[in-house]
Coordinates of C-alpha atoms in Angstrom, one line a residue:
M1 CA 17.9 9.6 1.1
R2 CA 18.1 8.6 -2.6
P3 CA 19.9 11.8 -3.7
A4 CA 22.6 11.1 -1.1
V5 CA 23.0 7.5 -2.4
E6 CA 23.3 8.8 -6.0
A7 CA 25.8 11.4 -4.9
E8 CA 27.9 8.8 -3.1
K9 CA 27.9 6.6 -6.1
I10 CA 29.7 9.3 -8.1
G11 CA 32.1 10.1 -5.3
I12 CA 30.5 13.0 -3.6
P13 CA 30.4 12.5 0.2
S14 CA 26.8 12.9 1.5
V15 CA 25.0 12.7 4.7
V16 CA 21.3 11.7 5.2
I17 CA 19.6 13.5 8.1
T18 CA 17.2 11.3 10.0
T19 CA 15.3 11.5 13.3
T20 CA 15.3 9.0 16.1
G21 CA 13.7 5.7 14.9
F22 CA 14.4 6.3 11.2
T23 CA 18.1 5.4 11.0
A24 CA 17.4 1.7 10.4
I25 CA 14.9 2.4 7.6
A26 CA 17.3 4.8 5.9
R27 CA 20.0 2.2 5.9
A28 CA 17.5 -0.4 4.6
A29 CA 16.4 1.9 1.8
A30 CA 20.0 2.6 0.8
Q31 CA 20.8 -1.1 0.8
A32 CA 17.8 -1.6 -1.6
E33 CA 19.5 1.0 -3.9
G34 CA 22.8 -1.0 -3.8
M35 CA 24.6 0.8 -1.0
T36 CA 25.7 -0.2 2.4
G37 CA 27.5 2.1 4.9
L38 CA 25.2 5.1 4.3
R39 CA 26.5 8.2 6.1
I40 CA 23.8 9.3 8.6
G41 CA 23.3 12.3 10.9
E42 CA 20.5 11.5 13.4
Y43 CA 18.5 14.3 15.0
P44 CA 17.5 13.2 18.5
G45 CA 13.7 12.8 18.9
A46 CA 10.6 13.9 17.0
V47 CA 11.6 17.3 15.5
G48 CA 8.0 18.0 14.4
V49 CA 6.8 18.5 18.0
H50 CA 9.9 20.0 19.5
P51 CA 9.8 23.7 20.5
E52 CA 12.0 26.0 18.4
D53 CA 14.6 26.5 21.1
L54 CA 15.0 22.8 21.6
V55 CA 15.4 22.2 17.8
V56 CA 18.1 24.9 17.7
R57 CA 20.0 23.3 20.7
N58 CA 19.8 19.8 19.2
V59 CA 21.1 21.0 15.8
E60 CA 23.9 23.0 17.3
N61 CA 25.0 20.6 20.1
V62 CA 24.2 17.2 18.6
L63 CA 23.3 17.0 14.9
F64 CA 26.1 19.3 13.7
D65 CA 28.8 17.1 15.3
R66 CA 27.1 14.0 13.9
I67 CA 27.1 15.4 10.4
V68 CA 30.8 16.4 10.7
N69 CA 31.8 13.0 12.1
S70 CA 29.9 11.2 9.3
L71 CA 31.6 13.2 6.6
T72 CA 35.1 12.9 8.0
G73 CA 34.9 9.3 9.0
S74 CA 35.1 6.2 6.7
R75 CA 31.9 5.3 5.0
A76 CA 32.8 1.6 5.1
A77 CA 32.9 1.8 8.9
A78 CA 29.3 2.6 8.9
T79 CA 28.3 -0.5 7.0
A80 CA 25.3 -2.3 8.5
A81 CA 25.1 -6.0 8.0
S82 CA 21.9 -7.2 6.2
S83 CA 19.5 -9.2 8.3
A84 CA 18.4 -11.1 5.3
V85 CA 20.0 -14.4 4.6
S86 CA 19.8 -16.0 1.2
R87 CA 18.8 -19.7 1.3
L88 CA 18.6 -22.5 -1.2
A89 CA 15.2 -23.8 -2.2
G90 CA 14.5 -27.0 -0.2
E91 CA 17.0 -26.2 2.6
I92 CA 15.7 -27.4 6.0
V93 CA 16.2 -24.6 8.5
F94 CA 14.8 -26.3 11.6
E95 CA 13.4 -29.6 12.8
G96 CA 11.1 -29.9 15.9
S97 CA 7.5 -30.1 17.2
F98 CA 4.8 -27.7 16.2
E99 CA 5.5 -25.6 19.3
E100 CA 9.2 -25.7 18.7
V101 CA 8.9 -24.6 15.1
N102 CA 6.6 -21.8 16.0
D103 CA 9.0 -20.6 18.7
Y104 CA 11.9 -20.8 16.3
F105 CA 10.1 -18.8 13.6
S106 CA 8.8 -16.3 16.0
S107 CA 12.3 -15.7 17.5
R108 CA 13.6 -14.8 14.0
Q109 CA 10.6 -12.6 13.3
W110 CA 9.5 -14.9 10.4
S111 CA 5.9 -15.0 11.6
D112 CA 3.3 -12.3 12.1
G113 CA 2.8 -12.9 15.8
L114 CA 0.2 -15.7 15.3
P115 CA 0.9 -19.4 15.2
I116 CA 2.0 -20.6 11.7
V117 CA 1.5 -23.9 9.9
P118 CA 5.0 -25.4 9.7
P119 CA 6.2 -25.2 6.1
T120 CA 7.3 -28.8 5.6
R121 CA 8.7 -30.1 2.4
E122 CA 5.6 -32.2 1.8
K123 CA 3.3 -29.2 2.2
I124 CA 5.4 -27.0 0.0
E125 CA 5.5 -29.6 -2.8
A126 CA 1.7 -29.7 -2.8
F127 CA 1.7 -26.0 -3.8
L128 CA 4.4 -26.6 -6.4
R129 CA 2.1 -29.0 -8.2
H130 CA -0.1 -26.0 -9.0
T131 CA 2.5 -24.1 -11.1
D132 CA 4.6 -24.9 -14.2
C133 CA 7.5 -22.9 -12.8
A134 CA 10.6 -24.6 -11.4
P135 CA 10.9 -24.4 -7.6
D136 CA 13.9 -22.1 -7.8
E137 CA 12.8 -20.0 -10.8
T138 CA 13.0 -16.3 -10.1
I139 CA 9.5 -14.8 -10.2
A140 CA 10.7 -11.3 -9.0
I141 CA 13.2 -9.5 -6.9
L142 CA 11.4 -7.8 -4.1
P143 CA 12.7 -4.6 -2.5
Q144 CA 13.8 -3.6 0.1
A145 CA 15.7 -6.8 0.9
N146 CA 16.3 -7.4 -2.8
L147 CA 15.7 -11.2 -2.3
A148 CA 14.5 -13.4 -5.1
A149 CA 10.9 -14.6 -4.8
V150 CA 10.8 -18.1 -6.2
P151 CA 8.0 -20.7 -6.1
W152 CA 9.6 -22.5 -3.2
N153 CA 9.7 -19.5 -0.8
I154 CA 6.3 -18.2 -2.0
A155 CA 4.8 -21.6 -1.2
A156 CA 6.6 -21.7 2.2
N157 CA 4.9 -18.4 3.2
A158 CA 1.6 -19.6 1.8
V159 CA 1.8 -22.8 3.9
M160 CA 2.6 -20.7 7.0
A161 CA -0.5 -18.6 6.4
G162 CA -2.8 -21.5 6.0
C163 CA -3.5 -21.2 2.3
R164 CA -4.8 -24.0 0.1
P165 CA -2.3 -25.3 -2.5
E166 CA -4.5 -24.4 -5.5
C167 CA -4.0 -20.7 -4.6
M168 CA -0.4 -20.9 -5.8
P169 CA -1.0 -19.3 -9.2
L170 CA -2.7 -16.3 -7.6
L171 CA 0.1 -15.8 -5.2
I172 CA 2.7 -16.0 -8.0
A173 CA 0.8 -13.3 -9.9
A174 CA 0.5 -11.2 -6.7
V175 CA 4.3 -11.3 -6.2
E176 CA 4.9 -10.2 -9.8
A177 CA 2.4 -7.3 -9.2
I178 CA 4.0 -6.0 -6.0
A179 CA 7.4 -6.2 -7.7
D180 CA 6.3 -3.9 -10.4
N181 CA 7.9 -0.4 -10.1
H182 CA 4.6 1.3 -10.5
Y183 CA 3.3 -0.4 -7.4
N184 CA 6.1 1.3 -5.4
L185 CA 6.8 -1.5 -2.8
N186 CA 10.1 0.2 -2.0
N187 CA 8.2 3.0 -0.2
I188 CA 5.6 1.3 1.9
G189 CA 7.7 1.6 5.1
T190 CA 6.4 5.1 5.9
T191 CA 4.9 5.9 9.3
W192 CA 1.6 6.4 7.6
G193 CA 1.1 2.6 7.8
V194 CA 0.6 1.5 4.2
L195 CA -1.2 -1.8 4.1
P196 CA -1.0 -3.9 0.9
F197 CA -4.0 -5.9 -0.1
L198 CA -5.2 -7.9 -3.1
L199 CA -8.3 -7.7 -5.3
V200 CA -9.3 -10.7 -7.4
N201 CA -11.5 -10.8 -10.5
G202 CA -12.7 -13.3 -13.0
P203 CA -13.3 -17.1 -12.8
A204 CA -10.6 -17.5 -10.1
V205 CA -13.0 -16.0 -7.6
K206 CA -15.3 -19.0 -7.6
K207 CA -12.6 -21.5 -8.5
L208 CA -10.5 -20.6 -5.4
G209 CA -13.4 -19.9 -3.0
I210 CA -12.7 -16.2 -2.6
E211 CA -15.5 -14.2 -1.1
S212 CA -17.1 -11.1 -2.6
G213 CA -20.2 -10.7 -0.5
G214 CA -20.9 -9.7 3.1
Q215 CA -18.0 -9.7 5.5
L216 CA -15.8 -10.7 2.6
I217 CA -12.3 -10.0 3.9
S218 CA -13.0 -12.3 6.9
R219 CA -14.4 -15.3 5.0
G220 CA -13.5 -18.1 2.6
A221 CA -9.9 -18.1 1.2
N222 CA -9.6 -14.4 1.8
P223 CA -8.0 -14.2 5.3
A224 CA -5.3 -16.8 4.5
L225 CA -4.4 -15.1 1.2
G226 CA -4.1 -11.8 2.9
R227 CA -1.9 -13.3 5.5
A228 CA 0.3 -14.9 2.9
L229 CA 0.8 -11.6 1.2
G230 CA 1.8 -10.1 4.6
L231 CA 4.3 -12.9 5.3
I232 CA 5.8 -12.6 1.8
I233 CA 6.3 -8.9 2.3
R234 CA 7.9 -9.6 5.7
N235 CA 10.1 -12.6 4.7
I236 CA 11.0 -12.0 1.1
A237 CA 10.7 -8.2 0.7
G238 CA 12.3 -7.9 4.1
Y239 CA 10.0 -5.5 5.8
G240 CA 10.5 -5.8 9.5
L241 CA 8.4 -4.0 12.1
G242 CA 10.3 -1.1 13.6
R243 CA 13.2 -1.6 11.3
N244 CA 12.0 -0.5 7.9
Y245 CA 8.2 -1.0 8.3
M246 CA 7.4 2.0 10.5
G247 CA 3.6 2.4 10.7
T248 CA 3.2 4.6 13.8
F249 CA 0.3 2.6 15.2
G250 CA 1.2 -0.7 13.6
Y251 CA -0.9 -2.6 11.0
P252 CA -4.1 -4.6 10.8
M253 CA -3.8 -7.9 8.9
N254 CA -3.3 -7.7 5.2
F255 CA -6.5 -8.7 3.4
T256 CA -7.9 -10.0 0.1
L257 CA -11.2 -9.2 -1.5
A258 CA -13.0 -10.1 -4.7
E259 CA -15.4 -8.1 -6.8
N260 CA -19.0 -9.3 -6.9
E261 CA -19.3 -9.4 -10.7
D262 CA -22.7 -10.9 -10.6
E263 CA -24.0 -7.9 -8.7
C264 CA -21.9 -5.3 -10.6
P265 CA -24.1 -3.1 -12.9
W266 CA -21.0 -2.0 -14.9
E267 CA -18.1 -3.9 -16.5
P268 CA -16.0 -5.4 -13.7
Y269 CA -12.7 -3.9 -12.6
H270 CA -10.4 -6.1 -14.6
V271 CA -12.4 -5.6 -17.9
E272 CA -12.2 -1.8 -17.3
H273 CA -8.4 -2.2 -17.1
G274 CA -8.0 -4.0 -20.4
F275 CA -8.6 -7.7 -19.6
K276 CA -11.2 -10.1 -20.9
K277 CA -14.1 -11.0 -18.7
E278 CA -13.0 -14.7 -18.8
D279 CA -9.5 -13.7 -17.6
S280 CA -8.6 -14.3 -13.9
T281 CA -6.7 -11.4 -12.5
V282 CA -5.2 -10.2 -9.2
T283 CA -4.6 -6.5 -8.5
A284 CA -2.0 -5.5 -5.9
C285 CA -3.5 -2.5 -4.0
G286 CA -2.7 -0.7 -0.8
T287 CA -4.4 1.5 1.7
V288 CA -3.7 3.7 4.7
T289 CA -7.4 4.0 5.6
W290 CA -9.9 1.4 6.8
G291 CA -12.7 2.6 9.0
W292 CA -16.3 3.6 9.2
P293 CA -18.3 2.7 6.0
P294 CA -21.1 5.3 5.8
A295 CA -24.6 4.1 4.9
I296 CA -26.3 6.2 2.2
Y297 CA -30.0 6.9 2.3
G298 CA -32.1 8.9 -0.2
T299 CA -34.5 11.6 1.1
A300 CA -37.8 13.0 -0.1
D301 CA -36.0 15.7 -2.1
K302 CA -33.0 13.7 -3.2
T303 CA -32.6 10.4 -5.0
A304 CA -30.4 7.8 -3.4
A305 CA -27.9 8.2 -6.3
Q306 CA -27.6 11.9 -5.8
T307 CA -27.1 11.5 -2.1
A308 CA -24.5 8.8 -2.8
L309 CA -22.5 11.2 -5.0
E310 CA -22.6 14.0 -2.4
F311 CA -21.7 11.6 0.4
L312 CA -18.7 10.3 -1.6
S313 CA -17.6 13.8 -2.4
I314 CA -17.4 14.5 1.4
E315 CA -15.7 11.2 2.1
L316 CA -13.0 12.0 -0.4
T317 CA -12.1 15.1 1.6
K318 CA -12.0 13.3 5.0
K319 CA -10.1 10.0 4.4
P320 CA -6.8 10.9 2.6
C321 CA -4.0 13.3 3.4
L322 CA -5.3 16.2 1.4
A323 CA -2.0 18.1 1.1
R324 CA -0.6 15.0 -0.7
L325 CA -3.7 14.0 -2.5
A326 CA -4.1 17.4 -4.2
E327 CA -0.6 17.3 -5.7
R328 CA -0.4 17.3 -9.5
G329 CA 2.2 17.3 -12.3
P330 CA 5.6 15.8 -12.6
N331 CA 6.7 17.2 -9.3
G332 CA 3.6 16.0 -7.5
F333 CA 2.7 13.0 -5.4
R334 CA 0.6 10.5 -7.4
N335 CA -1.5 7.9 -5.8
M336 CA -4.9 6.1 -6.2
I337 CA -8.2 5.8 -4.4
T338 CA -10.3 2.7 -4.4
I339 CA -13.9 3.1 -3.5
L340 CA -15.8 -0.1 -2.4
L341 CA -19.4 0.1 -3.2
A342 CA -22.0 -2.3 -1.8
P343 CA -24.2 -3.6 -4.6
P344 CA -27.3 -1.6 -3.7
V345 CA -25.3 1.7 -4.0
A346 CA -23.7 0.7 -7.3
K347 CA -27.1 -0.3 -8.7
S348 CA -28.7 2.9 -7.5
L349 CA -26.0 5.0 -9.3
A350 CA -26.2 2.9 -12.5
G351 CA -30.0 3.0 -12.4
A352 CA -29.8 6.8 -12.4
G353 CA -27.7 6.6 -15.6
Y354 CA -24.3 7.1 -14.1
S355 CA -21.3 5.3 -15.6
K356 CA -18.1 4.9 -13.6
Q357 CA -16.5 7.7 -15.6
M358 CA -19.4 10.0 -14.9
I359 CA -19.1 9.3 -11.2
R360 CA -15.3 10.0 -11.4
E361 CA -15.9 13.3 -13.1
Y362 CA -18.6 14.3 -10.5
L363 CA -16.3 13.5 -7.6
Y364 CA -13.4 15.3 -9.2
E365 CA -15.5 18.4 -9.5
H366 CA -17.3 18.3 -6.2
A367 CA -14.7 17.0 -3.7
R368 CA -13.7 20.4 -2.4
V369 CA -12.5 22.1 0.7
P370 CA -12.0 25.8 1.6
L371 CA -8.5 27.0 0.7
R372 CA -8.1 27.9 4.3
E373 CA -8.5 24.3 5.4
L374 CA -6.0 23.0 2.8
E375 CA -3.5 25.8 3.8
F376 CA -3.7 24.6 7.4
L377 CA -3.2 21.0 6.5
L378 CA -0.2 21.9 4.4
K379 CA 1.3 24.0 7.1
Y380 CA 0.9 21.8 10.0
G381 CA 0.4 18.3 8.6
H382 CA 3.2 18.2 6.0
S383 CA 6.8 17.3 6.5
E384 CA 7.9 20.2 4.2
A385 CA 7.2 23.7 5.3
F386 CA 5.9 25.6 2.3
T387 CA 2.8 27.6 1.4
I388 CA 0.2 27.0 -1.3
R389 CA 1.7 29.8 -3.3
D390 CA 5.1 28.0 -3.1
A391 CA 3.5 24.8 -4.2
V392 CA 1.9 26.4 -7.1
A393 CA 5.2 28.0 -8.1
R394 CA 6.8 24.5 -7.9
G395 CA 4.2 23.1 -10.2
I396 CA 2.8 20.8 -7.4
Y397 CA -0.5 22.6 -7.1
P398 CA -2.5 24.1 -10.0
E399 CA -2.9 27.9 -10.5
E400 CA -6.6 27.5 -9.6
Y401 CA -5.5 27.4 -6.0
L402 CA -4.5 31.1 -6.1
V403 CA -7.9 32.2 -4.7
G404 CA -9.3 33.7 -1.5
Q405 CA -9.0 31.8 1.8
D406 CA -12.7 31.0 1.9
E407 CA -13.1 29.8 -1.7
A408 CA -13.5 26.0 -2.2
V409 CA -10.8 24.2 -4.2
R410 CA -10.7 20.7 -5.7
V411 CA -8.7 18.2 -3.8
L412 CA -8.4 15.4 -6.5
P413 CA -5.6 15.8 -9.0
G414 CA -7.9 14.2 -11.6
P415 CA -10.8 11.8 -12.1
E416 CA -8.4 9.1 -13.2
V417 CA -7.1 8.4 -9.7
I418 CA -10.4 6.9 -8.6
N419 CA -11.2 3.2 -9.0
F420 CA -14.5 1.4 -8.1
V421 CA -15.0 -2.1 -6.8
V422 CA -18.5 -3.6 -6.2
C423 CA -18.4 -5.9 -3.3
G424 CA -19.7 -6.5 0.2
D425 CA -23.1 -7.2 1.7
P426 CA -25.6 -7.3 -1.2
H427 CA -28.4 -6.1 1.1
R428 CA -26.6 -3.1 2.6
N429 CA -26.1 0.4 1.3
R430 CA -22.6 1.2 2.4
V431 CA -19.4 2.5 0.9
M432 CA -15.7 2.5 1.9
V433 CA -13.0 4.9 0.7
L434 CA -9.5 3.4 0.6
W435 CA -6.6 5.8 -0.1
G436 CA -3.4 4.1 -1.4
G437 CA -0.8 6.4 0.1
Y438 CA 2.4 5.7 -1.8
V439 CA 0.9 2.7 -3.6
N440 CA -0.5 2.5 -7.1
P441 CA -2.5 -0.6 -8.1
V442 CA -1.0 -3.1 -10.5
T443 CA -3.2 -5.7 -12.2
L444 CA -1.9 -9.0 -13.7
K445 CA -3.4 -12.1 -15.2
I446 CA -3.4 -15.2 -13.1
R447 CA -1.8 -18.1 -15.1
F448 CA -3.0 -21.5 -14.0
P449 CA -0.8 -24.5 -14.9
S450 CA -1.4 -26.3 -18.2
H451 CA -2.9 -29.3 -16.5
E452 CA -5.6 -27.3 -14.7

């Protein structure tokens, strides 16, 4: 889509080819790049599962005519009106009872399908007392709607989610983090179902009542903060279900977690990334995976630490899309993996002498699959049809992949893509591998107002 936008900007007529269901997201993505009226040729249906003869008929009888019509027609005629409406901070959009407010917000898709707390002026102003920023000060411009996130609308979404006012500084920092280009918010609309989430470190964890122990994402301030993040992404970034937020099976609720620094045997996440231990930070993360957290047990002939390393090596070959994860270099696809370690597992690894970097290097070396398996995943689970040899020639895969079909190859592009967070039940031996998909984590310091 973006090459077509850039070509149109310099006067070269271009058409974006989409499939059914993706025309809206293509227009939204183009609008985020400053263009309305994108020329589109839509292929009817899901081309990936159509038999070859049907693909040929659809291209010859449907798609070709749509491409010609788009190129010969007026681009301005294809302009789609934005669904986002810019409003002034403090503007009253509706007055009514609790039920009427919820019906109104739901009808405009401003809620997440659950009842919201009506964002009254009084409730919003309670949040604004916890920031030194002016109510209409631009904190960030969030794609894809390219709307300004200001304290007023950040607070409004936080009220709707049920957050406490003192969480305002954290949410402002979170908005700055997801707006960072490295985070890549502009590409979370994929059918993979990228789910943004937040990680909190430092004194803010206890100050704001954020849980880091057992069942953490479902306790304390965590659920409301996660929900606020989701509403901000919906209402300010402009991600609407089925329009430009296209997760095939939908999305669970956005969540927030905190690292259990008291139980962490290494330096905590934020210190490892250049912050002081006394700093409070929020990290904007993302995942397309959330599922079974394996329990790791040692055996008579293996220590618990060695078993954990082997188990994690296997998990890293099962959770992500390996054809994407394995990509390297400037033409490759870069993303991050966050591994949640329950305290007993982390302590077992640290007790055996492993640093975080040593664990990364072990996993980089031992997370492997037979070339035959990677070839199959690339051929049948990838949107582009090319072989491993083609990918090596393009610089996407390394030359070490030019081996026999039964030889094992590494699936991680490098040890640096792995992050560790110690959290969860302090009496359980479980781990969770979260693959970021298109998202890269961004960590920022939380700045509390001068009077706090």
